Amino acid sequence: MNFWDILLIIIKFAGALVVFIYGMKLMSEGLQKVAGNKMRSIMSRMTNNPFRGIVTGATVTAAVQSSTATTVMVVSFVNSGLLTLAAAIAVVMGANIGTTITSWIILLGLDAYSPQFLFPLIIFAIAAPFMFFRGDKAKSISEFIIGFGILMVGLQFLQYTMPGLVQHPALLNMIHYGSTLGFGSILLFIFVGALLAVLFQASSAVMAVTLIMTANGWITFDIAAAIVMGQNIGTTLTANIAATEGNTAGKKAARAHFVFNIVGTLLTLLILYPALNLVAYLAELLSSHTPTFDHQSLPAHLVPLAITIFHTFFNLITTFILSFFIPQFIRLVNLMVKTSPEESEDEFRLRFITGGFTNTAELNLQAAQNEIQNFSKRTLRMFTILPGLRTAKDDDEFDKTLQRIEKYENISDRMEMEIAKFLTKTAASDLSSEGSQRVSSMLRIVDNLESISDIIYQIAMTRKNKRDAAVHFDQGLNDNLDHMTQLVQNALDIMDNNINTDYHHIRLDAAYNAEQEINHYRDLLRSRHLDALKLGVYDFAIGNAYSSLYALYEKLGDYIINVSEAIDNSIKSAAVLGTEQ
């Protein structure tokens, strides 16, 4: 076998693998769009109950066909403080169980093998009618079915392109040598499985390759089991990368996923051969063969079934056992990741989308929504700093307060830019119509949140100019501005509540009432101000600073109501889309 023969094998194999991964991606995205809202609801209901956390992780991973997407989301949830470390560990345990569904889908594709691609053609025929129905849901169902068909085609391409051992004895000798190292072979192929998972960034692809290699007789049952255990470890890399820029809580969640898979593998290694014998017995029993309880005598054509059973049992049993040791996992990762000094809220740090963009478009919307909630909290915090400018005892305290506000304004600019960039990238993916409408509303929300921060900064600079010019307000003017501050604070609280609640239950009437109170009070202050100027109650410098401040507070109210209106608009648009469908 010369260089060109090897290159041709690699090219064919890579092309088949791309078809398989694309089919998996299309199937996953179609399912996400069919059940996008339900998926977000499931993720939002994660609790500290370990059992519910495991079920949540398994359900979401089985639905999106990506444990990577689930664990990246978990890291971001922990970063934000919305998910405890104990709950996060339970969810990533469940994510491992969810990946076993993929193994059975792949096994189905292998068993449905046909030289004429009959099975995928049947799948495409089932999908075709949905393409002619109106509405996003029907098209998403069609996309899911077509993705499943392409996945099946990809599997068959992989089978065709996987070279036989008889034609390539050099490959046989190389694999045979790696398989003759006793228990060292198991450790070697665990490393190979982890490396493949890192390279492919898709555990499903590694599982497909492993099953096909067993079907073609490349590797034995025990070697395939080692690769499966290794790919479980390799899939933890993405979550750990996602956690590198997060806070210590997120890092701990990612390390917990890694440690859980390592410990699960070590436990399995202790009873590996009896476990393989038991799985071989079950595979022969299910296939109406005479069971022998000896994995070495397992017929070659039953190895794919046996490895799928092993993958399922491996994740189910290790999850069940280790779920009782979550407190110990927490103590271990606390030792691995030292808690840094208090992480300042005055520093720029995205929490939910720090881990980057995943291929789960609908779930990216949940990450963006949570980041917007974080943005809103920062905006409210920035507003609460403002009164410190008036009550500052000296120039040093005033300057420090002003610097904090300037810092928050810079953070706001960066958050608006990063969230908008993330949403724009999400919009470029294949979203449902409702998802696209949500992106539009979110872009409007972050734009107005950034504008609120700008106005707060302008108020701060007006206070600075007033101080520099030695302009002083009497108690009456200060009381008026304090009351206006309270009205704006109320409007901000309602806005933040609307952002953080279910969008179908926002308090739009309360938001409008708060905005009207601000407008009415601005009108009252303006009327009194004009009278005061006519009567010469205060000079022009005082009047100019005073009118600028209450006008800016009123302008804040305008941007605040825009946020609630954007939320309401997304719900109304979704309702219209729903009736059209």
Coordinates of C-alpha atoms in Angstrom, one line a residue:
M1 CA 0.0 0.0 0.0
N2 CA 1.7 3.2 -1.2
F3 CA 1.3 6.8 -0.2
W4 CA -1.4 7.5 -2.8
D5 CA -3.5 4.5 -1.6
I6 CA -3.4 5.8 1.9
L7 CA -4.3 9.3 0.8
L8 CA -7.2 8.1 -1.2
I9 CA -8.5 6.1 1.8
I10 CA -8.2 9.2 4.1
I11 CA -10.0 11.5 1.6
K12 CA -12.9 9.0 1.1
F13 CA -13.2 8.5 4.8
A14 CA -13.1 12.2 5.6
G15 CA -15.8 12.8 3.0
A16 CA -18.1 10.1 4.4
L17 CA -17.5 11.4 7.9
V18 CA -18.5 15.0 6.8
V19 CA -21.8 13.6 5.4
F20 CA -22.5 11.8 8.6
I21 CA -21.8 14.8 10.8
Y22 CA -23.9 17.1 8.6
G23 CA -26.8 14.6 8.8
M24 CA -26.5 14.6 12.6
K25 CA -26.4 18.4 12.7
L26 CA -29.4 18.8 10.4
M27 CA -31.4 16.3 12.4
S28 CA -30.5 18.0 15.7
E29 CA -31.3 21.5 14.4
G30 CA -34.7 20.3 13.0
L31 CA -35.6 18.8 16.4
Q32 CA -34.5 21.9 18.2
K33 CA -36.8 24.1 16.1
V34 CA -39.7 21.8 16.6
A35 CA -39.3 21.9 20.4
G36 CA -37.2 25.0 20.9
N37 CA -39.5 26.6 23.5
K38 CA -39.9 23.3 25.4
M39 CA -36.2 22.8 25.4
R40 CA -35.6 26.2 26.9
S41 CA -38.3 25.5 29.5
I42 CA -36.6 22.2 30.4
M43 CA -33.3 23.9 30.9
S44 CA -34.8 26.7 33.0
R45 CA -36.3 24.2 35.4
M46 CA -33.1 22.5 36.5
T47 CA -33.1 22.2 40.3
N48 CA -30.7 21.0 43.0
N49 CA -32.4 17.7 43.1
P50 CA -29.8 15.2 41.7
F51 CA -32.4 12.9 40.1
R52 CA -34.2 15.7 38.3
G53 CA -30.8 17.2 37.2
I54 CA -29.8 13.8 35.7
V55 CA -33.1 13.5 33.9
T56 CA -32.8 17.0 32.6
G57 CA -29.3 16.4 31.3
A58 CA -30.3 13.1 29.7
T59 CA -33.4 14.6 28.1
V60 CA -31.8 17.7 26.7
T61 CA -28.7 15.8 25.4
A62 CA -30.9 13.1 23.8
A63 CA -33.0 15.8 22.1
V64 CA -30.2 18.0 20.7
Q65 CA -27.9 15.0 20.1
S66 CA -24.9 16.9 21.6
S67 CA -23.5 16.4 25.1
T68 CA -21.1 19.3 24.2
A69 CA -24.0 21.7 23.9
T70 CA -25.5 20.6 27.2
T71 CA -22.3 20.9 29.1
V72 CA -21.3 24.3 27.6
M73 CA -24.7 25.6 28.7
V74 CA -24.3 24.1 32.2
V75 CA -20.9 25.9 32.5
S76 CA -22.5 29.2 31.6
F77 CA -25.4 28.6 34.0
V78 CA -23.0 28.0 36.8
N79 CA -21.0 31.1 35.8
S80 CA -24.1 33.2 36.3
G81 CA -25.0 31.7 39.6
L82 CA -28.3 30.3 38.3
L83 CA -27.2 26.7 38.8
T84 CA -25.3 25.4 41.8
L85 CA -22.3 23.2 41.3
A86 CA -24.2 20.2 42.7
A87 CA -27.0 20.6 40.2
A88 CA -24.4 21.1 37.4
I89 CA -22.7 17.8 38.2
A90 CA -26.1 16.0 38.1
V91 CA -26.9 17.5 34.7
V92 CA -23.5 16.5 33.2
M93 CA -24.0 13.0 34.6
G94 CA -27.4 12.9 32.8
A95 CA -25.8 14.3 29.6
N96 CA -23.6 11.1 29.4
I97 CA -26.8 9.0 29.5
G98 CA -28.3 11.1 26.8
T99 CA -25.5 10.3 24.4
T100 CA -26.4 6.6 24.4
I101 CA -29.5 7.4 22.2
T102 CA -27.1 8.3 19.4
S103 CA -25.4 4.9 19.7
W104 CA -28.7 3.2 19.1
I105 CA -29.5 5.4 16.2
I106 CA -26.2 4.6 14.6
L107 CA -26.7 0.9 15.2
L108 CA -30.1 1.1 13.5
G109 CA -28.3 2.6 10.5
L110 CA -25.8 -0.2 10.4
D111 CA -28.5 -2.8 10.6
A112 CA -30.5 -1.1 7.9
Y113 CA -27.6 -1.4 5.4
S114 CA -28.6 -1.8 1.8
P115 CA -26.5 -1.5 -1.4
Q116 CA -29.3 0.4 -3.0
F117 CA -29.6 2.9 -0.1
L118 CA -33.2 1.7 0.2
F119 CA -33.7 2.7 3.9
P120 CA -32.5 6.3 3.5
L121 CA -34.7 6.6 0.4
I122 CA -37.7 5.6 2.4
I123 CA -36.8 8.2 5.0
F124 CA -36.6 10.9 2.3
A125 CA -40.0 9.8 1.0
I126 CA -41.5 10.2 4.4
A127 CA -40.0 13.7 4.8
A128 CA -41.1 14.9 1.4
P129 CA -44.8 15.6 2.2
F130 CA -43.9 17.8 5.1
M131 CA -42.0 20.1 2.8
F132 CA -45.3 21.1 1.1
F133 CA -47.1 22.1 4.3
R134 CA -47.2 25.7 5.4
G135 CA -45.6 26.7 8.6
D136 CA -42.2 26.4 10.2
K137 CA -43.1 23.3 12.3
A138 CA -43.8 21.1 9.3
K139 CA -40.6 22.3 7.6
S140 CA -38.6 21.6 10.8
I141 CA -40.1 18.1 11.0
S142 CA -39.0 17.6 7.3
E143 CA -35.5 18.9 8.2
F144 CA -35.3 16.4 11.1
I145 CA -36.3 13.4 9.0
I146 CA -34.0 14.4 6.1
G147 CA -31.2 14.9 8.5
F148 CA -31.8 11.4 9.8
G149 CA -31.7 10.1 6.2
I150 CA -28.5 11.9 5.5
L151 CA -27.0 10.5 8.7
M152 CA -27.9 7.0 7.4
V153 CA -26.3 7.7 4.1
G154 CA -23.2 8.9 5.8
L155 CA -23.1 5.7 7.8
Q156 CA -23.3 3.6 4.6
F157 CA -20.6 5.8 3.0
L158 CA -18.4 5.1 6.0
Q159 CA -19.0 1.4 5.6
Y160 CA -18.1 1.5 1.9
T161 CA -15.0 3.7 2.5
M162 CA -13.6 1.8 5.5
P163 CA -11.0 -0.4 3.9
G164 CA -11.1 -4.2 4.5
L165 CA -8.3 -5.8 6.4
V166 CA -7.7 -8.5 3.8
Q167 CA -6.9 -5.8 1.2
H168 CA -4.6 -3.9 3.6
P169 CA -2.6 -6.3 5.7
A170 CA -0.3 -3.5 6.9
L171 CA -3.2 -1.9 8.7
L172 CA -4.1 -5.3 10.2
N173 CA -0.6 -5.8 11.5
M174 CA -0.5 -2.3 13.0
I175 CA -3.9 -2.7 14.8
H176 CA -3.0 -6.3 15.8
Y177 CA 0.3 -5.1 17.4
G178 CA -1.6 -2.4 19.4
S179 CA -4.1 -5.1 20.5
T180 CA -1.4 -7.6 21.8
L181 CA -0.2 -5.5 24.8
G182 CA -2.6 -7.1 27.3
F183 CA -4.2 -4.5 29.6
G184 CA -1.8 -2.0 28.1
S185 CA -3.9 -2.2 24.9
I186 CA -7.0 -1.1 26.8
L187 CA -5.2 1.9 28.2
L188 CA -3.7 2.7 24.7
F189 CA -7.1 2.7 23.0
I190 CA -8.7 4.7 25.8
F191 CA -6.2 7.3 24.8
V192 CA -7.0 6.8 21.1
G193 CA -10.7 7.3 21.8
A194 CA -10.1 10.5 23.8
L195 CA -7.9 11.8 21.0
L196 CA -10.5 11.0 18.3
A197 CA -13.2 12.8 20.4
V198 CA -11.0 15.9 20.7
L199 CA -10.2 15.8 16.9
F200 CA -13.7 15.2 15.7
Q201 CA -15.4 17.4 18.4
A202 CA -18.4 15.0 18.0
S203 CA -18.7 11.9 20.2
S204 CA -21.4 10.6 17.8
A205 CA -18.8 10.5 15.0
V206 CA -16.3 8.6 17.1
M207 CA -19.1 6.1 18.1
A208 CA -20.0 5.7 14.4
V209 CA -16.4 5.0 13.4
T210 CA -16.0 2.6 16.3
L211 CA -19.1 0.6 15.4
I212 CA -18.1 0.4 11.8
M213 CA -14.6 -0.8 12.7
T214 CA -16.1 -3.6 14.8
A215 CA -18.5 -4.5 12.0
N216 CA -15.6 -4.7 9.5
G217 CA -13.5 -6.8 11.9
W218 CA -10.9 -4.2 12.5
I219 CA -11.0 -4.3 16.3
T220 CA -12.3 -6.7 18.9
F221 CA -15.0 -6.1 21.5
D222 CA -12.6 -5.1 24.3
I223 CA -10.7 -2.6 22.2
A224 CA -14.0 -1.1 21.0
A225 CA -15.0 -0.7 24.7
A226 CA -11.8 1.0 25.5
I227 CA -12.4 3.5 22.6
V228 CA -15.9 4.2 23.9
M229 CA -14.6 4.9 27.4
G230 CA -11.9 7.2 25.9
Q231 CA -14.3 9.2 23.8
N232 CA -16.4 9.9 27.0
I233 CA -13.3 11.5 28.5
G234 CA -12.4 13.4 25.3
T235 CA -15.8 15.1 25.1
T236 CA -15.1 17.0 28.3
L237 CA -12.5 19.2 26.6
T238 CA -15.0 21.6 25.0
A239 CA -16.6 22.4 28.3
N240 CA -13.2 23.0 29.9
I241 CA -12.3 25.4 27.1
A242 CA -15.7 27.1 27.6
A243 CA -14.8 27.6 31.2
T244 CA -11.4 29.2 30.7
E245 CA -12.8 32.7 30.6
G246 CA -15.6 32.2 33.1
N247 CA -15.5 32.5 36.8
T248 CA -14.2 29.9 39.3
A249 CA -17.7 28.3 39.6
G250 CA -17.8 27.7 35.9
K251 CA -14.3 26.2 35.9
K252 CA -15.4 23.9 38.7
A253 CA -18.4 22.7 36.7
A254 CA -16.2 21.8 33.8
R255 CA -13.6 20.1 35.9
A256 CA -16.4 18.1 37.6
H257 CA -17.5 16.8 34.2
F258 CA -13.9 15.7 33.4
V259 CA -13.4 14.1 36.9
F260 CA -16.8 12.3 36.7
N261 CA -15.8 10.7 33.4
I262 CA -12.4 9.8 34.6
V263 CA -13.7 8.2 37.8
G264 CA -16.4 6.3 35.8
T265 CA -13.7 4.9 33.5
L266 CA -11.5 3.9 36.4
L267 CA -14.4 2.1 38.1
T268 CA -15.3 0.3 34.9
L269 CA -11.6 -0.8 34.4
L270 CA -11.7 -2.6 37.8
I271 CA -14.4 -4.9 36.5
L272 CA -13.9 -4.6 32.8
Y273 CA -13.6 -8.2 31.7
P274 CA -16.5 -9.5 33.8
A275 CA -18.6 -6.6 32.5
L276 CA -17.6 -7.4 28.9
N277 CA -18.6 -11.1 29.5
L278 CA -22.0 -10.0 30.9
V279 CA -22.6 -7.7 27.9
A280 CA -21.6 -10.4 25.5
Y281 CA -24.0 -12.8 27.2
L282 CA -26.8 -10.2 26.8
A283 CA -26.0 -9.5 23.1
E284 CA -26.1 -13.2 22.3
L285 CA -29.3 -13.7 24.3
L286 CA -31.0 -10.8 22.4
S287 CA -29.8 -12.3 19.1
S288 CA -31.1 -15.8 19.8
H289 CA -27.6 -17.2 20.0
T290 CA -26.5 -19.6 22.6
P291 CA -25.0 -17.4 25.3
T292 CA -21.5 -18.3 26.4
F293 CA -20.6 -15.5 28.9
D294 CA -17.2 -15.1 27.1
H295 CA -16.6 -11.8 25.3
Q296 CA -13.7 -13.4 23.4
S297 CA -15.9 -15.9 21.6
L298 CA -18.5 -13.3 20.7
P299 CA -19.4 -13.6 17.0
A300 CA -18.0 -10.7 15.0
H301 CA -21.5 -9.6 13.6
L302 CA -22.8 -9.2 17.2
V303 CA -19.9 -6.9 18.3
P304 CA -21.7 -3.7 17.2
L305 CA -24.8 -4.6 19.2
A306 CA -22.6 -5.6 22.2
I307 CA -20.6 -2.3 22.1
T308 CA -23.9 -0.3 22.0
I309 CA -25.2 -2.2 25.0
F310 CA -21.8 -1.6 26.8
H311 CA -22.0 2.1 26.0
T312 CA -25.5 2.3 27.5
F313 CA -24.7 0.3 30.6
F314 CA -21.4 2.0 31.1
N315 CA -23.1 5.4 31.4
L316 CA -26.2 4.3 33.2
I317 CA -24.4 2.3 35.9
T318 CA -21.5 4.8 36.5
T319 CA -24.1 7.6 36.7
F320 CA -26.2 5.7 39.2
I321 CA -23.3 4.8 41.4
L322 CA -21.5 8.2 41.3
S323 CA -24.7 10.2 41.8
F324 CA -24.4 9.3 45.5
F325 CA -21.0 10.9 45.7
I326 CA -21.8 14.4 44.4
P327 CA -20.7 16.1 47.7
Q328 CA -17.3 14.3 47.3
F329 CA -17.0 15.5 43.7
I330 CA -17.6 19.1 44.9
R331 CA -14.9 18.8 47.5
L332 CA -12.5 17.4 44.9
V333 CA -13.0 20.1 42.3
N334 CA -12.8 22.7 45.1
L335 CA -9.3 21.5 45.6
M336 CA -8.5 21.5 41.9
V337 CA -9.8 25.0 41.3
K338 CA -9.0 27.4 44.0
T339 CA -11.6 30.2 44.5
S340 CA -10.0 33.4 43.4
P341 CA -10.4 36.6 45.5
E342 CA -13.8 38.2 45.3
E343 CA -14.6 38.6 41.6
S344 CA -15.5 42.2 41.2
E345 CA -18.8 43.1 39.6
D346 CA -17.1 46.2 38.2
E347 CA -15.2 44.0 35.7
F348 CA -16.4 43.1 32.2
R349 CA -17.3 39.4 32.0
L350 CA -19.9 37.7 29.9
R351 CA -21.4 34.8 31.8
F352 CA -23.7 32.9 29.5
I353 CA -22.1 33.2 26.1
T354 CA -18.4 33.2 27.2
G355 CA -18.1 29.6 26.0
G356 CA -18.5 30.6 22.5
F357 CA -21.0 29.7 19.8
T358 CA -22.4 26.1 19.6
N359 CA -24.3 24.5 16.7
T360 CA -27.5 24.5 18.7
A361 CA -29.1 27.6 17.4
E362 CA -32.4 27.5 19.4
L363 CA -30.5 26.9 22.6
N364 CA -28.2 29.8 21.8
L365 CA -31.3 32.0 22.2
Q366 CA -31.6 30.9 25.8
A367 CA -27.9 31.8 26.4
A368 CA -28.5 35.2 24.9
Q369 CA -31.6 35.8 26.9
N370 CA -29.8 34.9 30.1
E371 CA -26.9 37.2 29.2
I372 CA -29.5 40.0 28.6
Q373 CA -30.8 39.4 32.1
N374 CA -27.2 39.8 33.3
F375 CA -26.9 43.0 31.3
S376 CA -30.1 44.4 32.9
K377 CA -28.8 43.7 36.4
R378 CA -25.6 45.6 35.6
T379 CA -27.6 48.5 34.3
L380 CA -29.6 48.7 37.5
R381 CA -26.5 48.5 39.5
M382 CA -25.0 51.4 37.5
F383 CA -28.1 53.5 38.3
T384 CA -27.8 52.9 42.0
I385 CA -24.3 54.3 42.0
L386 CA -25.6 57.8 40.8
P387 CA -26.8 59.1 44.2
G388 CA -23.2 58.7 45.5
L389 CA -22.2 61.7 43.3
R390 CA -24.6 64.0 45.2
T391 CA -23.7 62.7 48.7
A392 CA -19.9 62.5 48.1
K393 CA -18.2 64.1 51.1
D394 CA -15.1 65.2 49.2
D395 CA -13.5 65.4 45.7
D396 CA -11.8 62.0 46.2
E397 CA -15.0 60.2 47.0
F398 CA -16.8 62.0 44.1
D399 CA -14.0 61.0 41.6
K400 CA -14.0 57.4 42.7
T401 CA -17.8 57.2 42.3
L402 CA -17.5 58.8 38.8
Q403 CA -14.8 56.4 37.8
R404 CA -17.1 53.5 38.7
I405 CA -19.9 54.9 36.6
E406 CA -17.4 55.4 33.7
K407 CA -16.3 51.8 34.1
Y408 CA -19.8 50.5 34.0
E409 CA -20.5 52.6 30.9
N410 CA -17.5 51.0 29.1
I411 CA -18.7 47.6 30.2
S412 CA -22.2 48.4 28.9
D413 CA -20.7 49.3 25.5
R414 CA -18.8 46.0 25.3
M415 CA -21.7 43.9 26.5
E416 CA -24.0 45.4 23.9
M417 CA -21.4 44.8 21.1
E418 CA -20.7 41.2 22.2
I419 CA -24.3 40.2 22.7
A420 CA -25.3 41.8 19.4
K421 CA -22.5 40.0 17.6
F422 CA -23.6 36.7 19.2
L423 CA -27.3 37.3 18.2
T424 CA -26.3 38.3 14.7
K425 CA -24.4 35.0 14.3
T426 CA -27.3 33.1 15.7
A427 CA -29.7 34.8 13.3
A428 CA -27.4 33.7 10.4
S429 CA -28.0 30.1 11.4
D430 CA -31.1 28.1 10.5
L431 CA -33.7 29.5 13.0
S432 CA -37.4 29.1 13.1
S433 CA -39.5 32.2 12.3
E434 CA -40.3 32.6 16.0
G435 CA -36.6 32.3 16.8
S436 CA -35.8 35.0 14.2
Q437 CA -38.4 37.3 15.8
R438 CA -36.9 36.7 19.2
V439 CA -33.4 37.7 17.9
S440 CA -34.9 41.0 16.5
S441 CA -36.5 41.8 19.9
M442 CA -33.3 40.9 21.8
L443 CA -31.2 43.2 19.5
R444 CA -33.7 46.0 20.3
I445 CA -33.5 45.3 24.0
V446 CA -29.7 45.3 24.2
D447 CA -29.6 48.5 22.2
N448 CA -31.9 50.2 24.6
L449 CA -30.1 48.9 27.7
E450 CA -26.9 50.4 26.3
S451 CA -28.7 53.7 25.7
I452 CA -29.9 53.6 29.3
S453 CA -26.3 53.3 30.4
D454 CA -25.3 56.2 28.1
I455 CA -27.9 58.4 29.7
I456 CA -26.8 57.4 33.2
Y457 CA -23.3 58.4 32.2
Q458 CA -24.6 61.7 30.9
I459 CA -26.3 62.4 34.2
A460 CA -23.0 61.7 36.0
M461 CA -21.1 64.1 33.7
T462 CA -23.8 66.8 34.2
R463 CA -23.2 66.3 38.0
K464 CA -19.5 66.7 37.4
N465 CA -19.9 69.9 35.3
K466 CA -22.2 71.3 38.0
R467 CA -19.6 70.5 40.7
D468 CA -16.7 72.0 38.6
A469 CA -18.8 75.2 38.1
A470 CA -19.5 75.3 41.9
V471 CA -23.3 75.3 41.2
H472 CA -25.3 74.3 44.2
F473 CA -29.0 73.3 44.5
D474 CA -31.1 74.1 47.5
Q475 CA -33.0 71.4 49.4
G476 CA -36.1 71.8 47.3
L477 CA -34.4 71.1 44.0
N478 CA -32.5 68.2 45.5
D479 CA -35.7 66.7 46.9
N480 CA -37.4 67.1 43.4
L481 CA -34.5 65.2 41.8
D482 CA -34.5 62.5 44.5
H483 CA -38.2 61.9 43.8
M484 CA -37.5 61.7 40.0
T485 CA -34.8 59.2 40.8
Q486 CA -37.3 57.1 42.8
L487 CA -39.7 57.1 39.8
V488 CA -37.0 56.0 37.4
Q489 CA -35.8 53.4 39.8
N490 CA -39.4 52.0 39.9
A491 CA -39.5 51.9 36.1
L492 CA -36.1 50.1 36.0
D493 CA -37.3 47.6 38.5
I494 CA -40.4 46.8 36.4
M495 CA -38.2 46.6 33.3
D496 CA -35.8 44.2 35.0
N497 CA -38.7 42.1 36.2
N498 CA -40.1 41.9 32.7
I499 CA -36.7 40.8 31.3
N500 CA -36.3 38.1 34.0
T501 CA -39.8 36.7 33.9
D502 CA -41.6 34.6 31.3
Y503 CA -42.2 36.9 28.4
H504 CA -45.9 35.9 28.3
H505 CA -46.4 37.3 31.8
I506 CA -44.7 40.7 31.6
R507 CA -46.2 43.7 33.4
L508 CA -46.7 45.9 30.4
D509 CA -49.4 48.0 32.0
A510 CA -47.2 48.6 35.0
A511 CA -44.3 49.7 32.7
Y512 CA -46.6 52.2 30.9
N513 CA -47.9 53.6 34.3
A514 CA -44.3 54.0 35.5
E515 CA -43.3 55.8 32.3
Q516 CA -46.4 58.1 32.5
E517 CA -45.6 59.0 36.1
I518 CA -42.1 60.1 35.0
N519 CA -43.5 62.1 32.1
H520 CA -46.1 63.8 34.3
Y521 CA -43.5 64.7 37.0
R522 CA -41.1 66.0 34.3
D523 CA -43.9 68.2 33.0
L524 CA -44.6 69.5 36.6
L525 CA -40.9 70.2 37.2
R526 CA -40.6 72.0 33.9
S527 CA -43.6 74.2 34.6
R528 CA -42.3 75.1 38.1
H529 CA -38.8 75.7 36.6
L530 CA -40.1 78.2 34.1
D531 CA -42.0 80.0 36.8
A532 CA -38.9 80.1 39.0
L533 CA -36.8 81.5 36.2
K534 CA -39.3 84.3 35.6
L535 CA -39.4 85.1 39.3
G536 CA -35.6 85.0 39.6
V537 CA -35.7 82.3 42.3
Y538 CA -32.3 81.0 41.0
D539 CA -29.8 82.0 38.4
F540 CA -29.3 80.7 34.9
A541 CA -26.4 78.3 35.8
I542 CA -28.5 76.6 38.5
G543 CA -31.5 76.5 36.2
N544 CA -29.6 75.1 33.3
A545 CA -28.0 72.2 35.4
Y546 CA -31.4 71.5 37.0
S547 CA -33.4 71.3 33.8
S548 CA -30.7 69.2 32.1
L549 CA -30.9 66.7 34.9
Y550 CA -34.7 66.2 35.1
A551 CA -34.8 66.1 31.2
L552 CA -32.2 63.3 31.2
Y553 CA -34.1 61.3 33.8
E554 CA -37.2 61.6 31.6
K555 CA -35.2 60.4 28.7
L556 CA -34.2 57.4 30.7
G557 CA -37.9 56.6 31.1
D558 CA -38.3 56.5 27.3
Y559 CA -35.5 54.0 26.8
I560 CA -36.8 51.9 29.7
I561 CA -40.3 51.6 28.2
N562 CA -38.7 50.6 24.9
V563 CA -37.3 47.5 26.5
S564 CA -40.7 46.3 27.7
E565 CA -42.3 47.1 24.4
A566 CA -39.6 45.0 22.6
I567 CA -40.5 42.1 24.8
D568 CA -44.2 42.5 24.2
N569 CA -43.6 42.8 20.4
S570 CA -41.8 39.5 20.4
I571 CA -44.8 37.8 22.0
K572 CA -47.3 39.4 19.7
S573 CA -45.2 38.4 16.6
A574 CA -44.9 34.9 17.9
A575 CA -48.7 34.7 18.3
V576 CA -49.2 35.9 14.8
L577 CA -46.8 33.3 13.5
G578 CA -48.6 30.7 15.5
T579 CA -52.0 31.5 13.9
E580 CA -50.5 31.6 10.5
Q581 CA -49.2 28.1 11.0

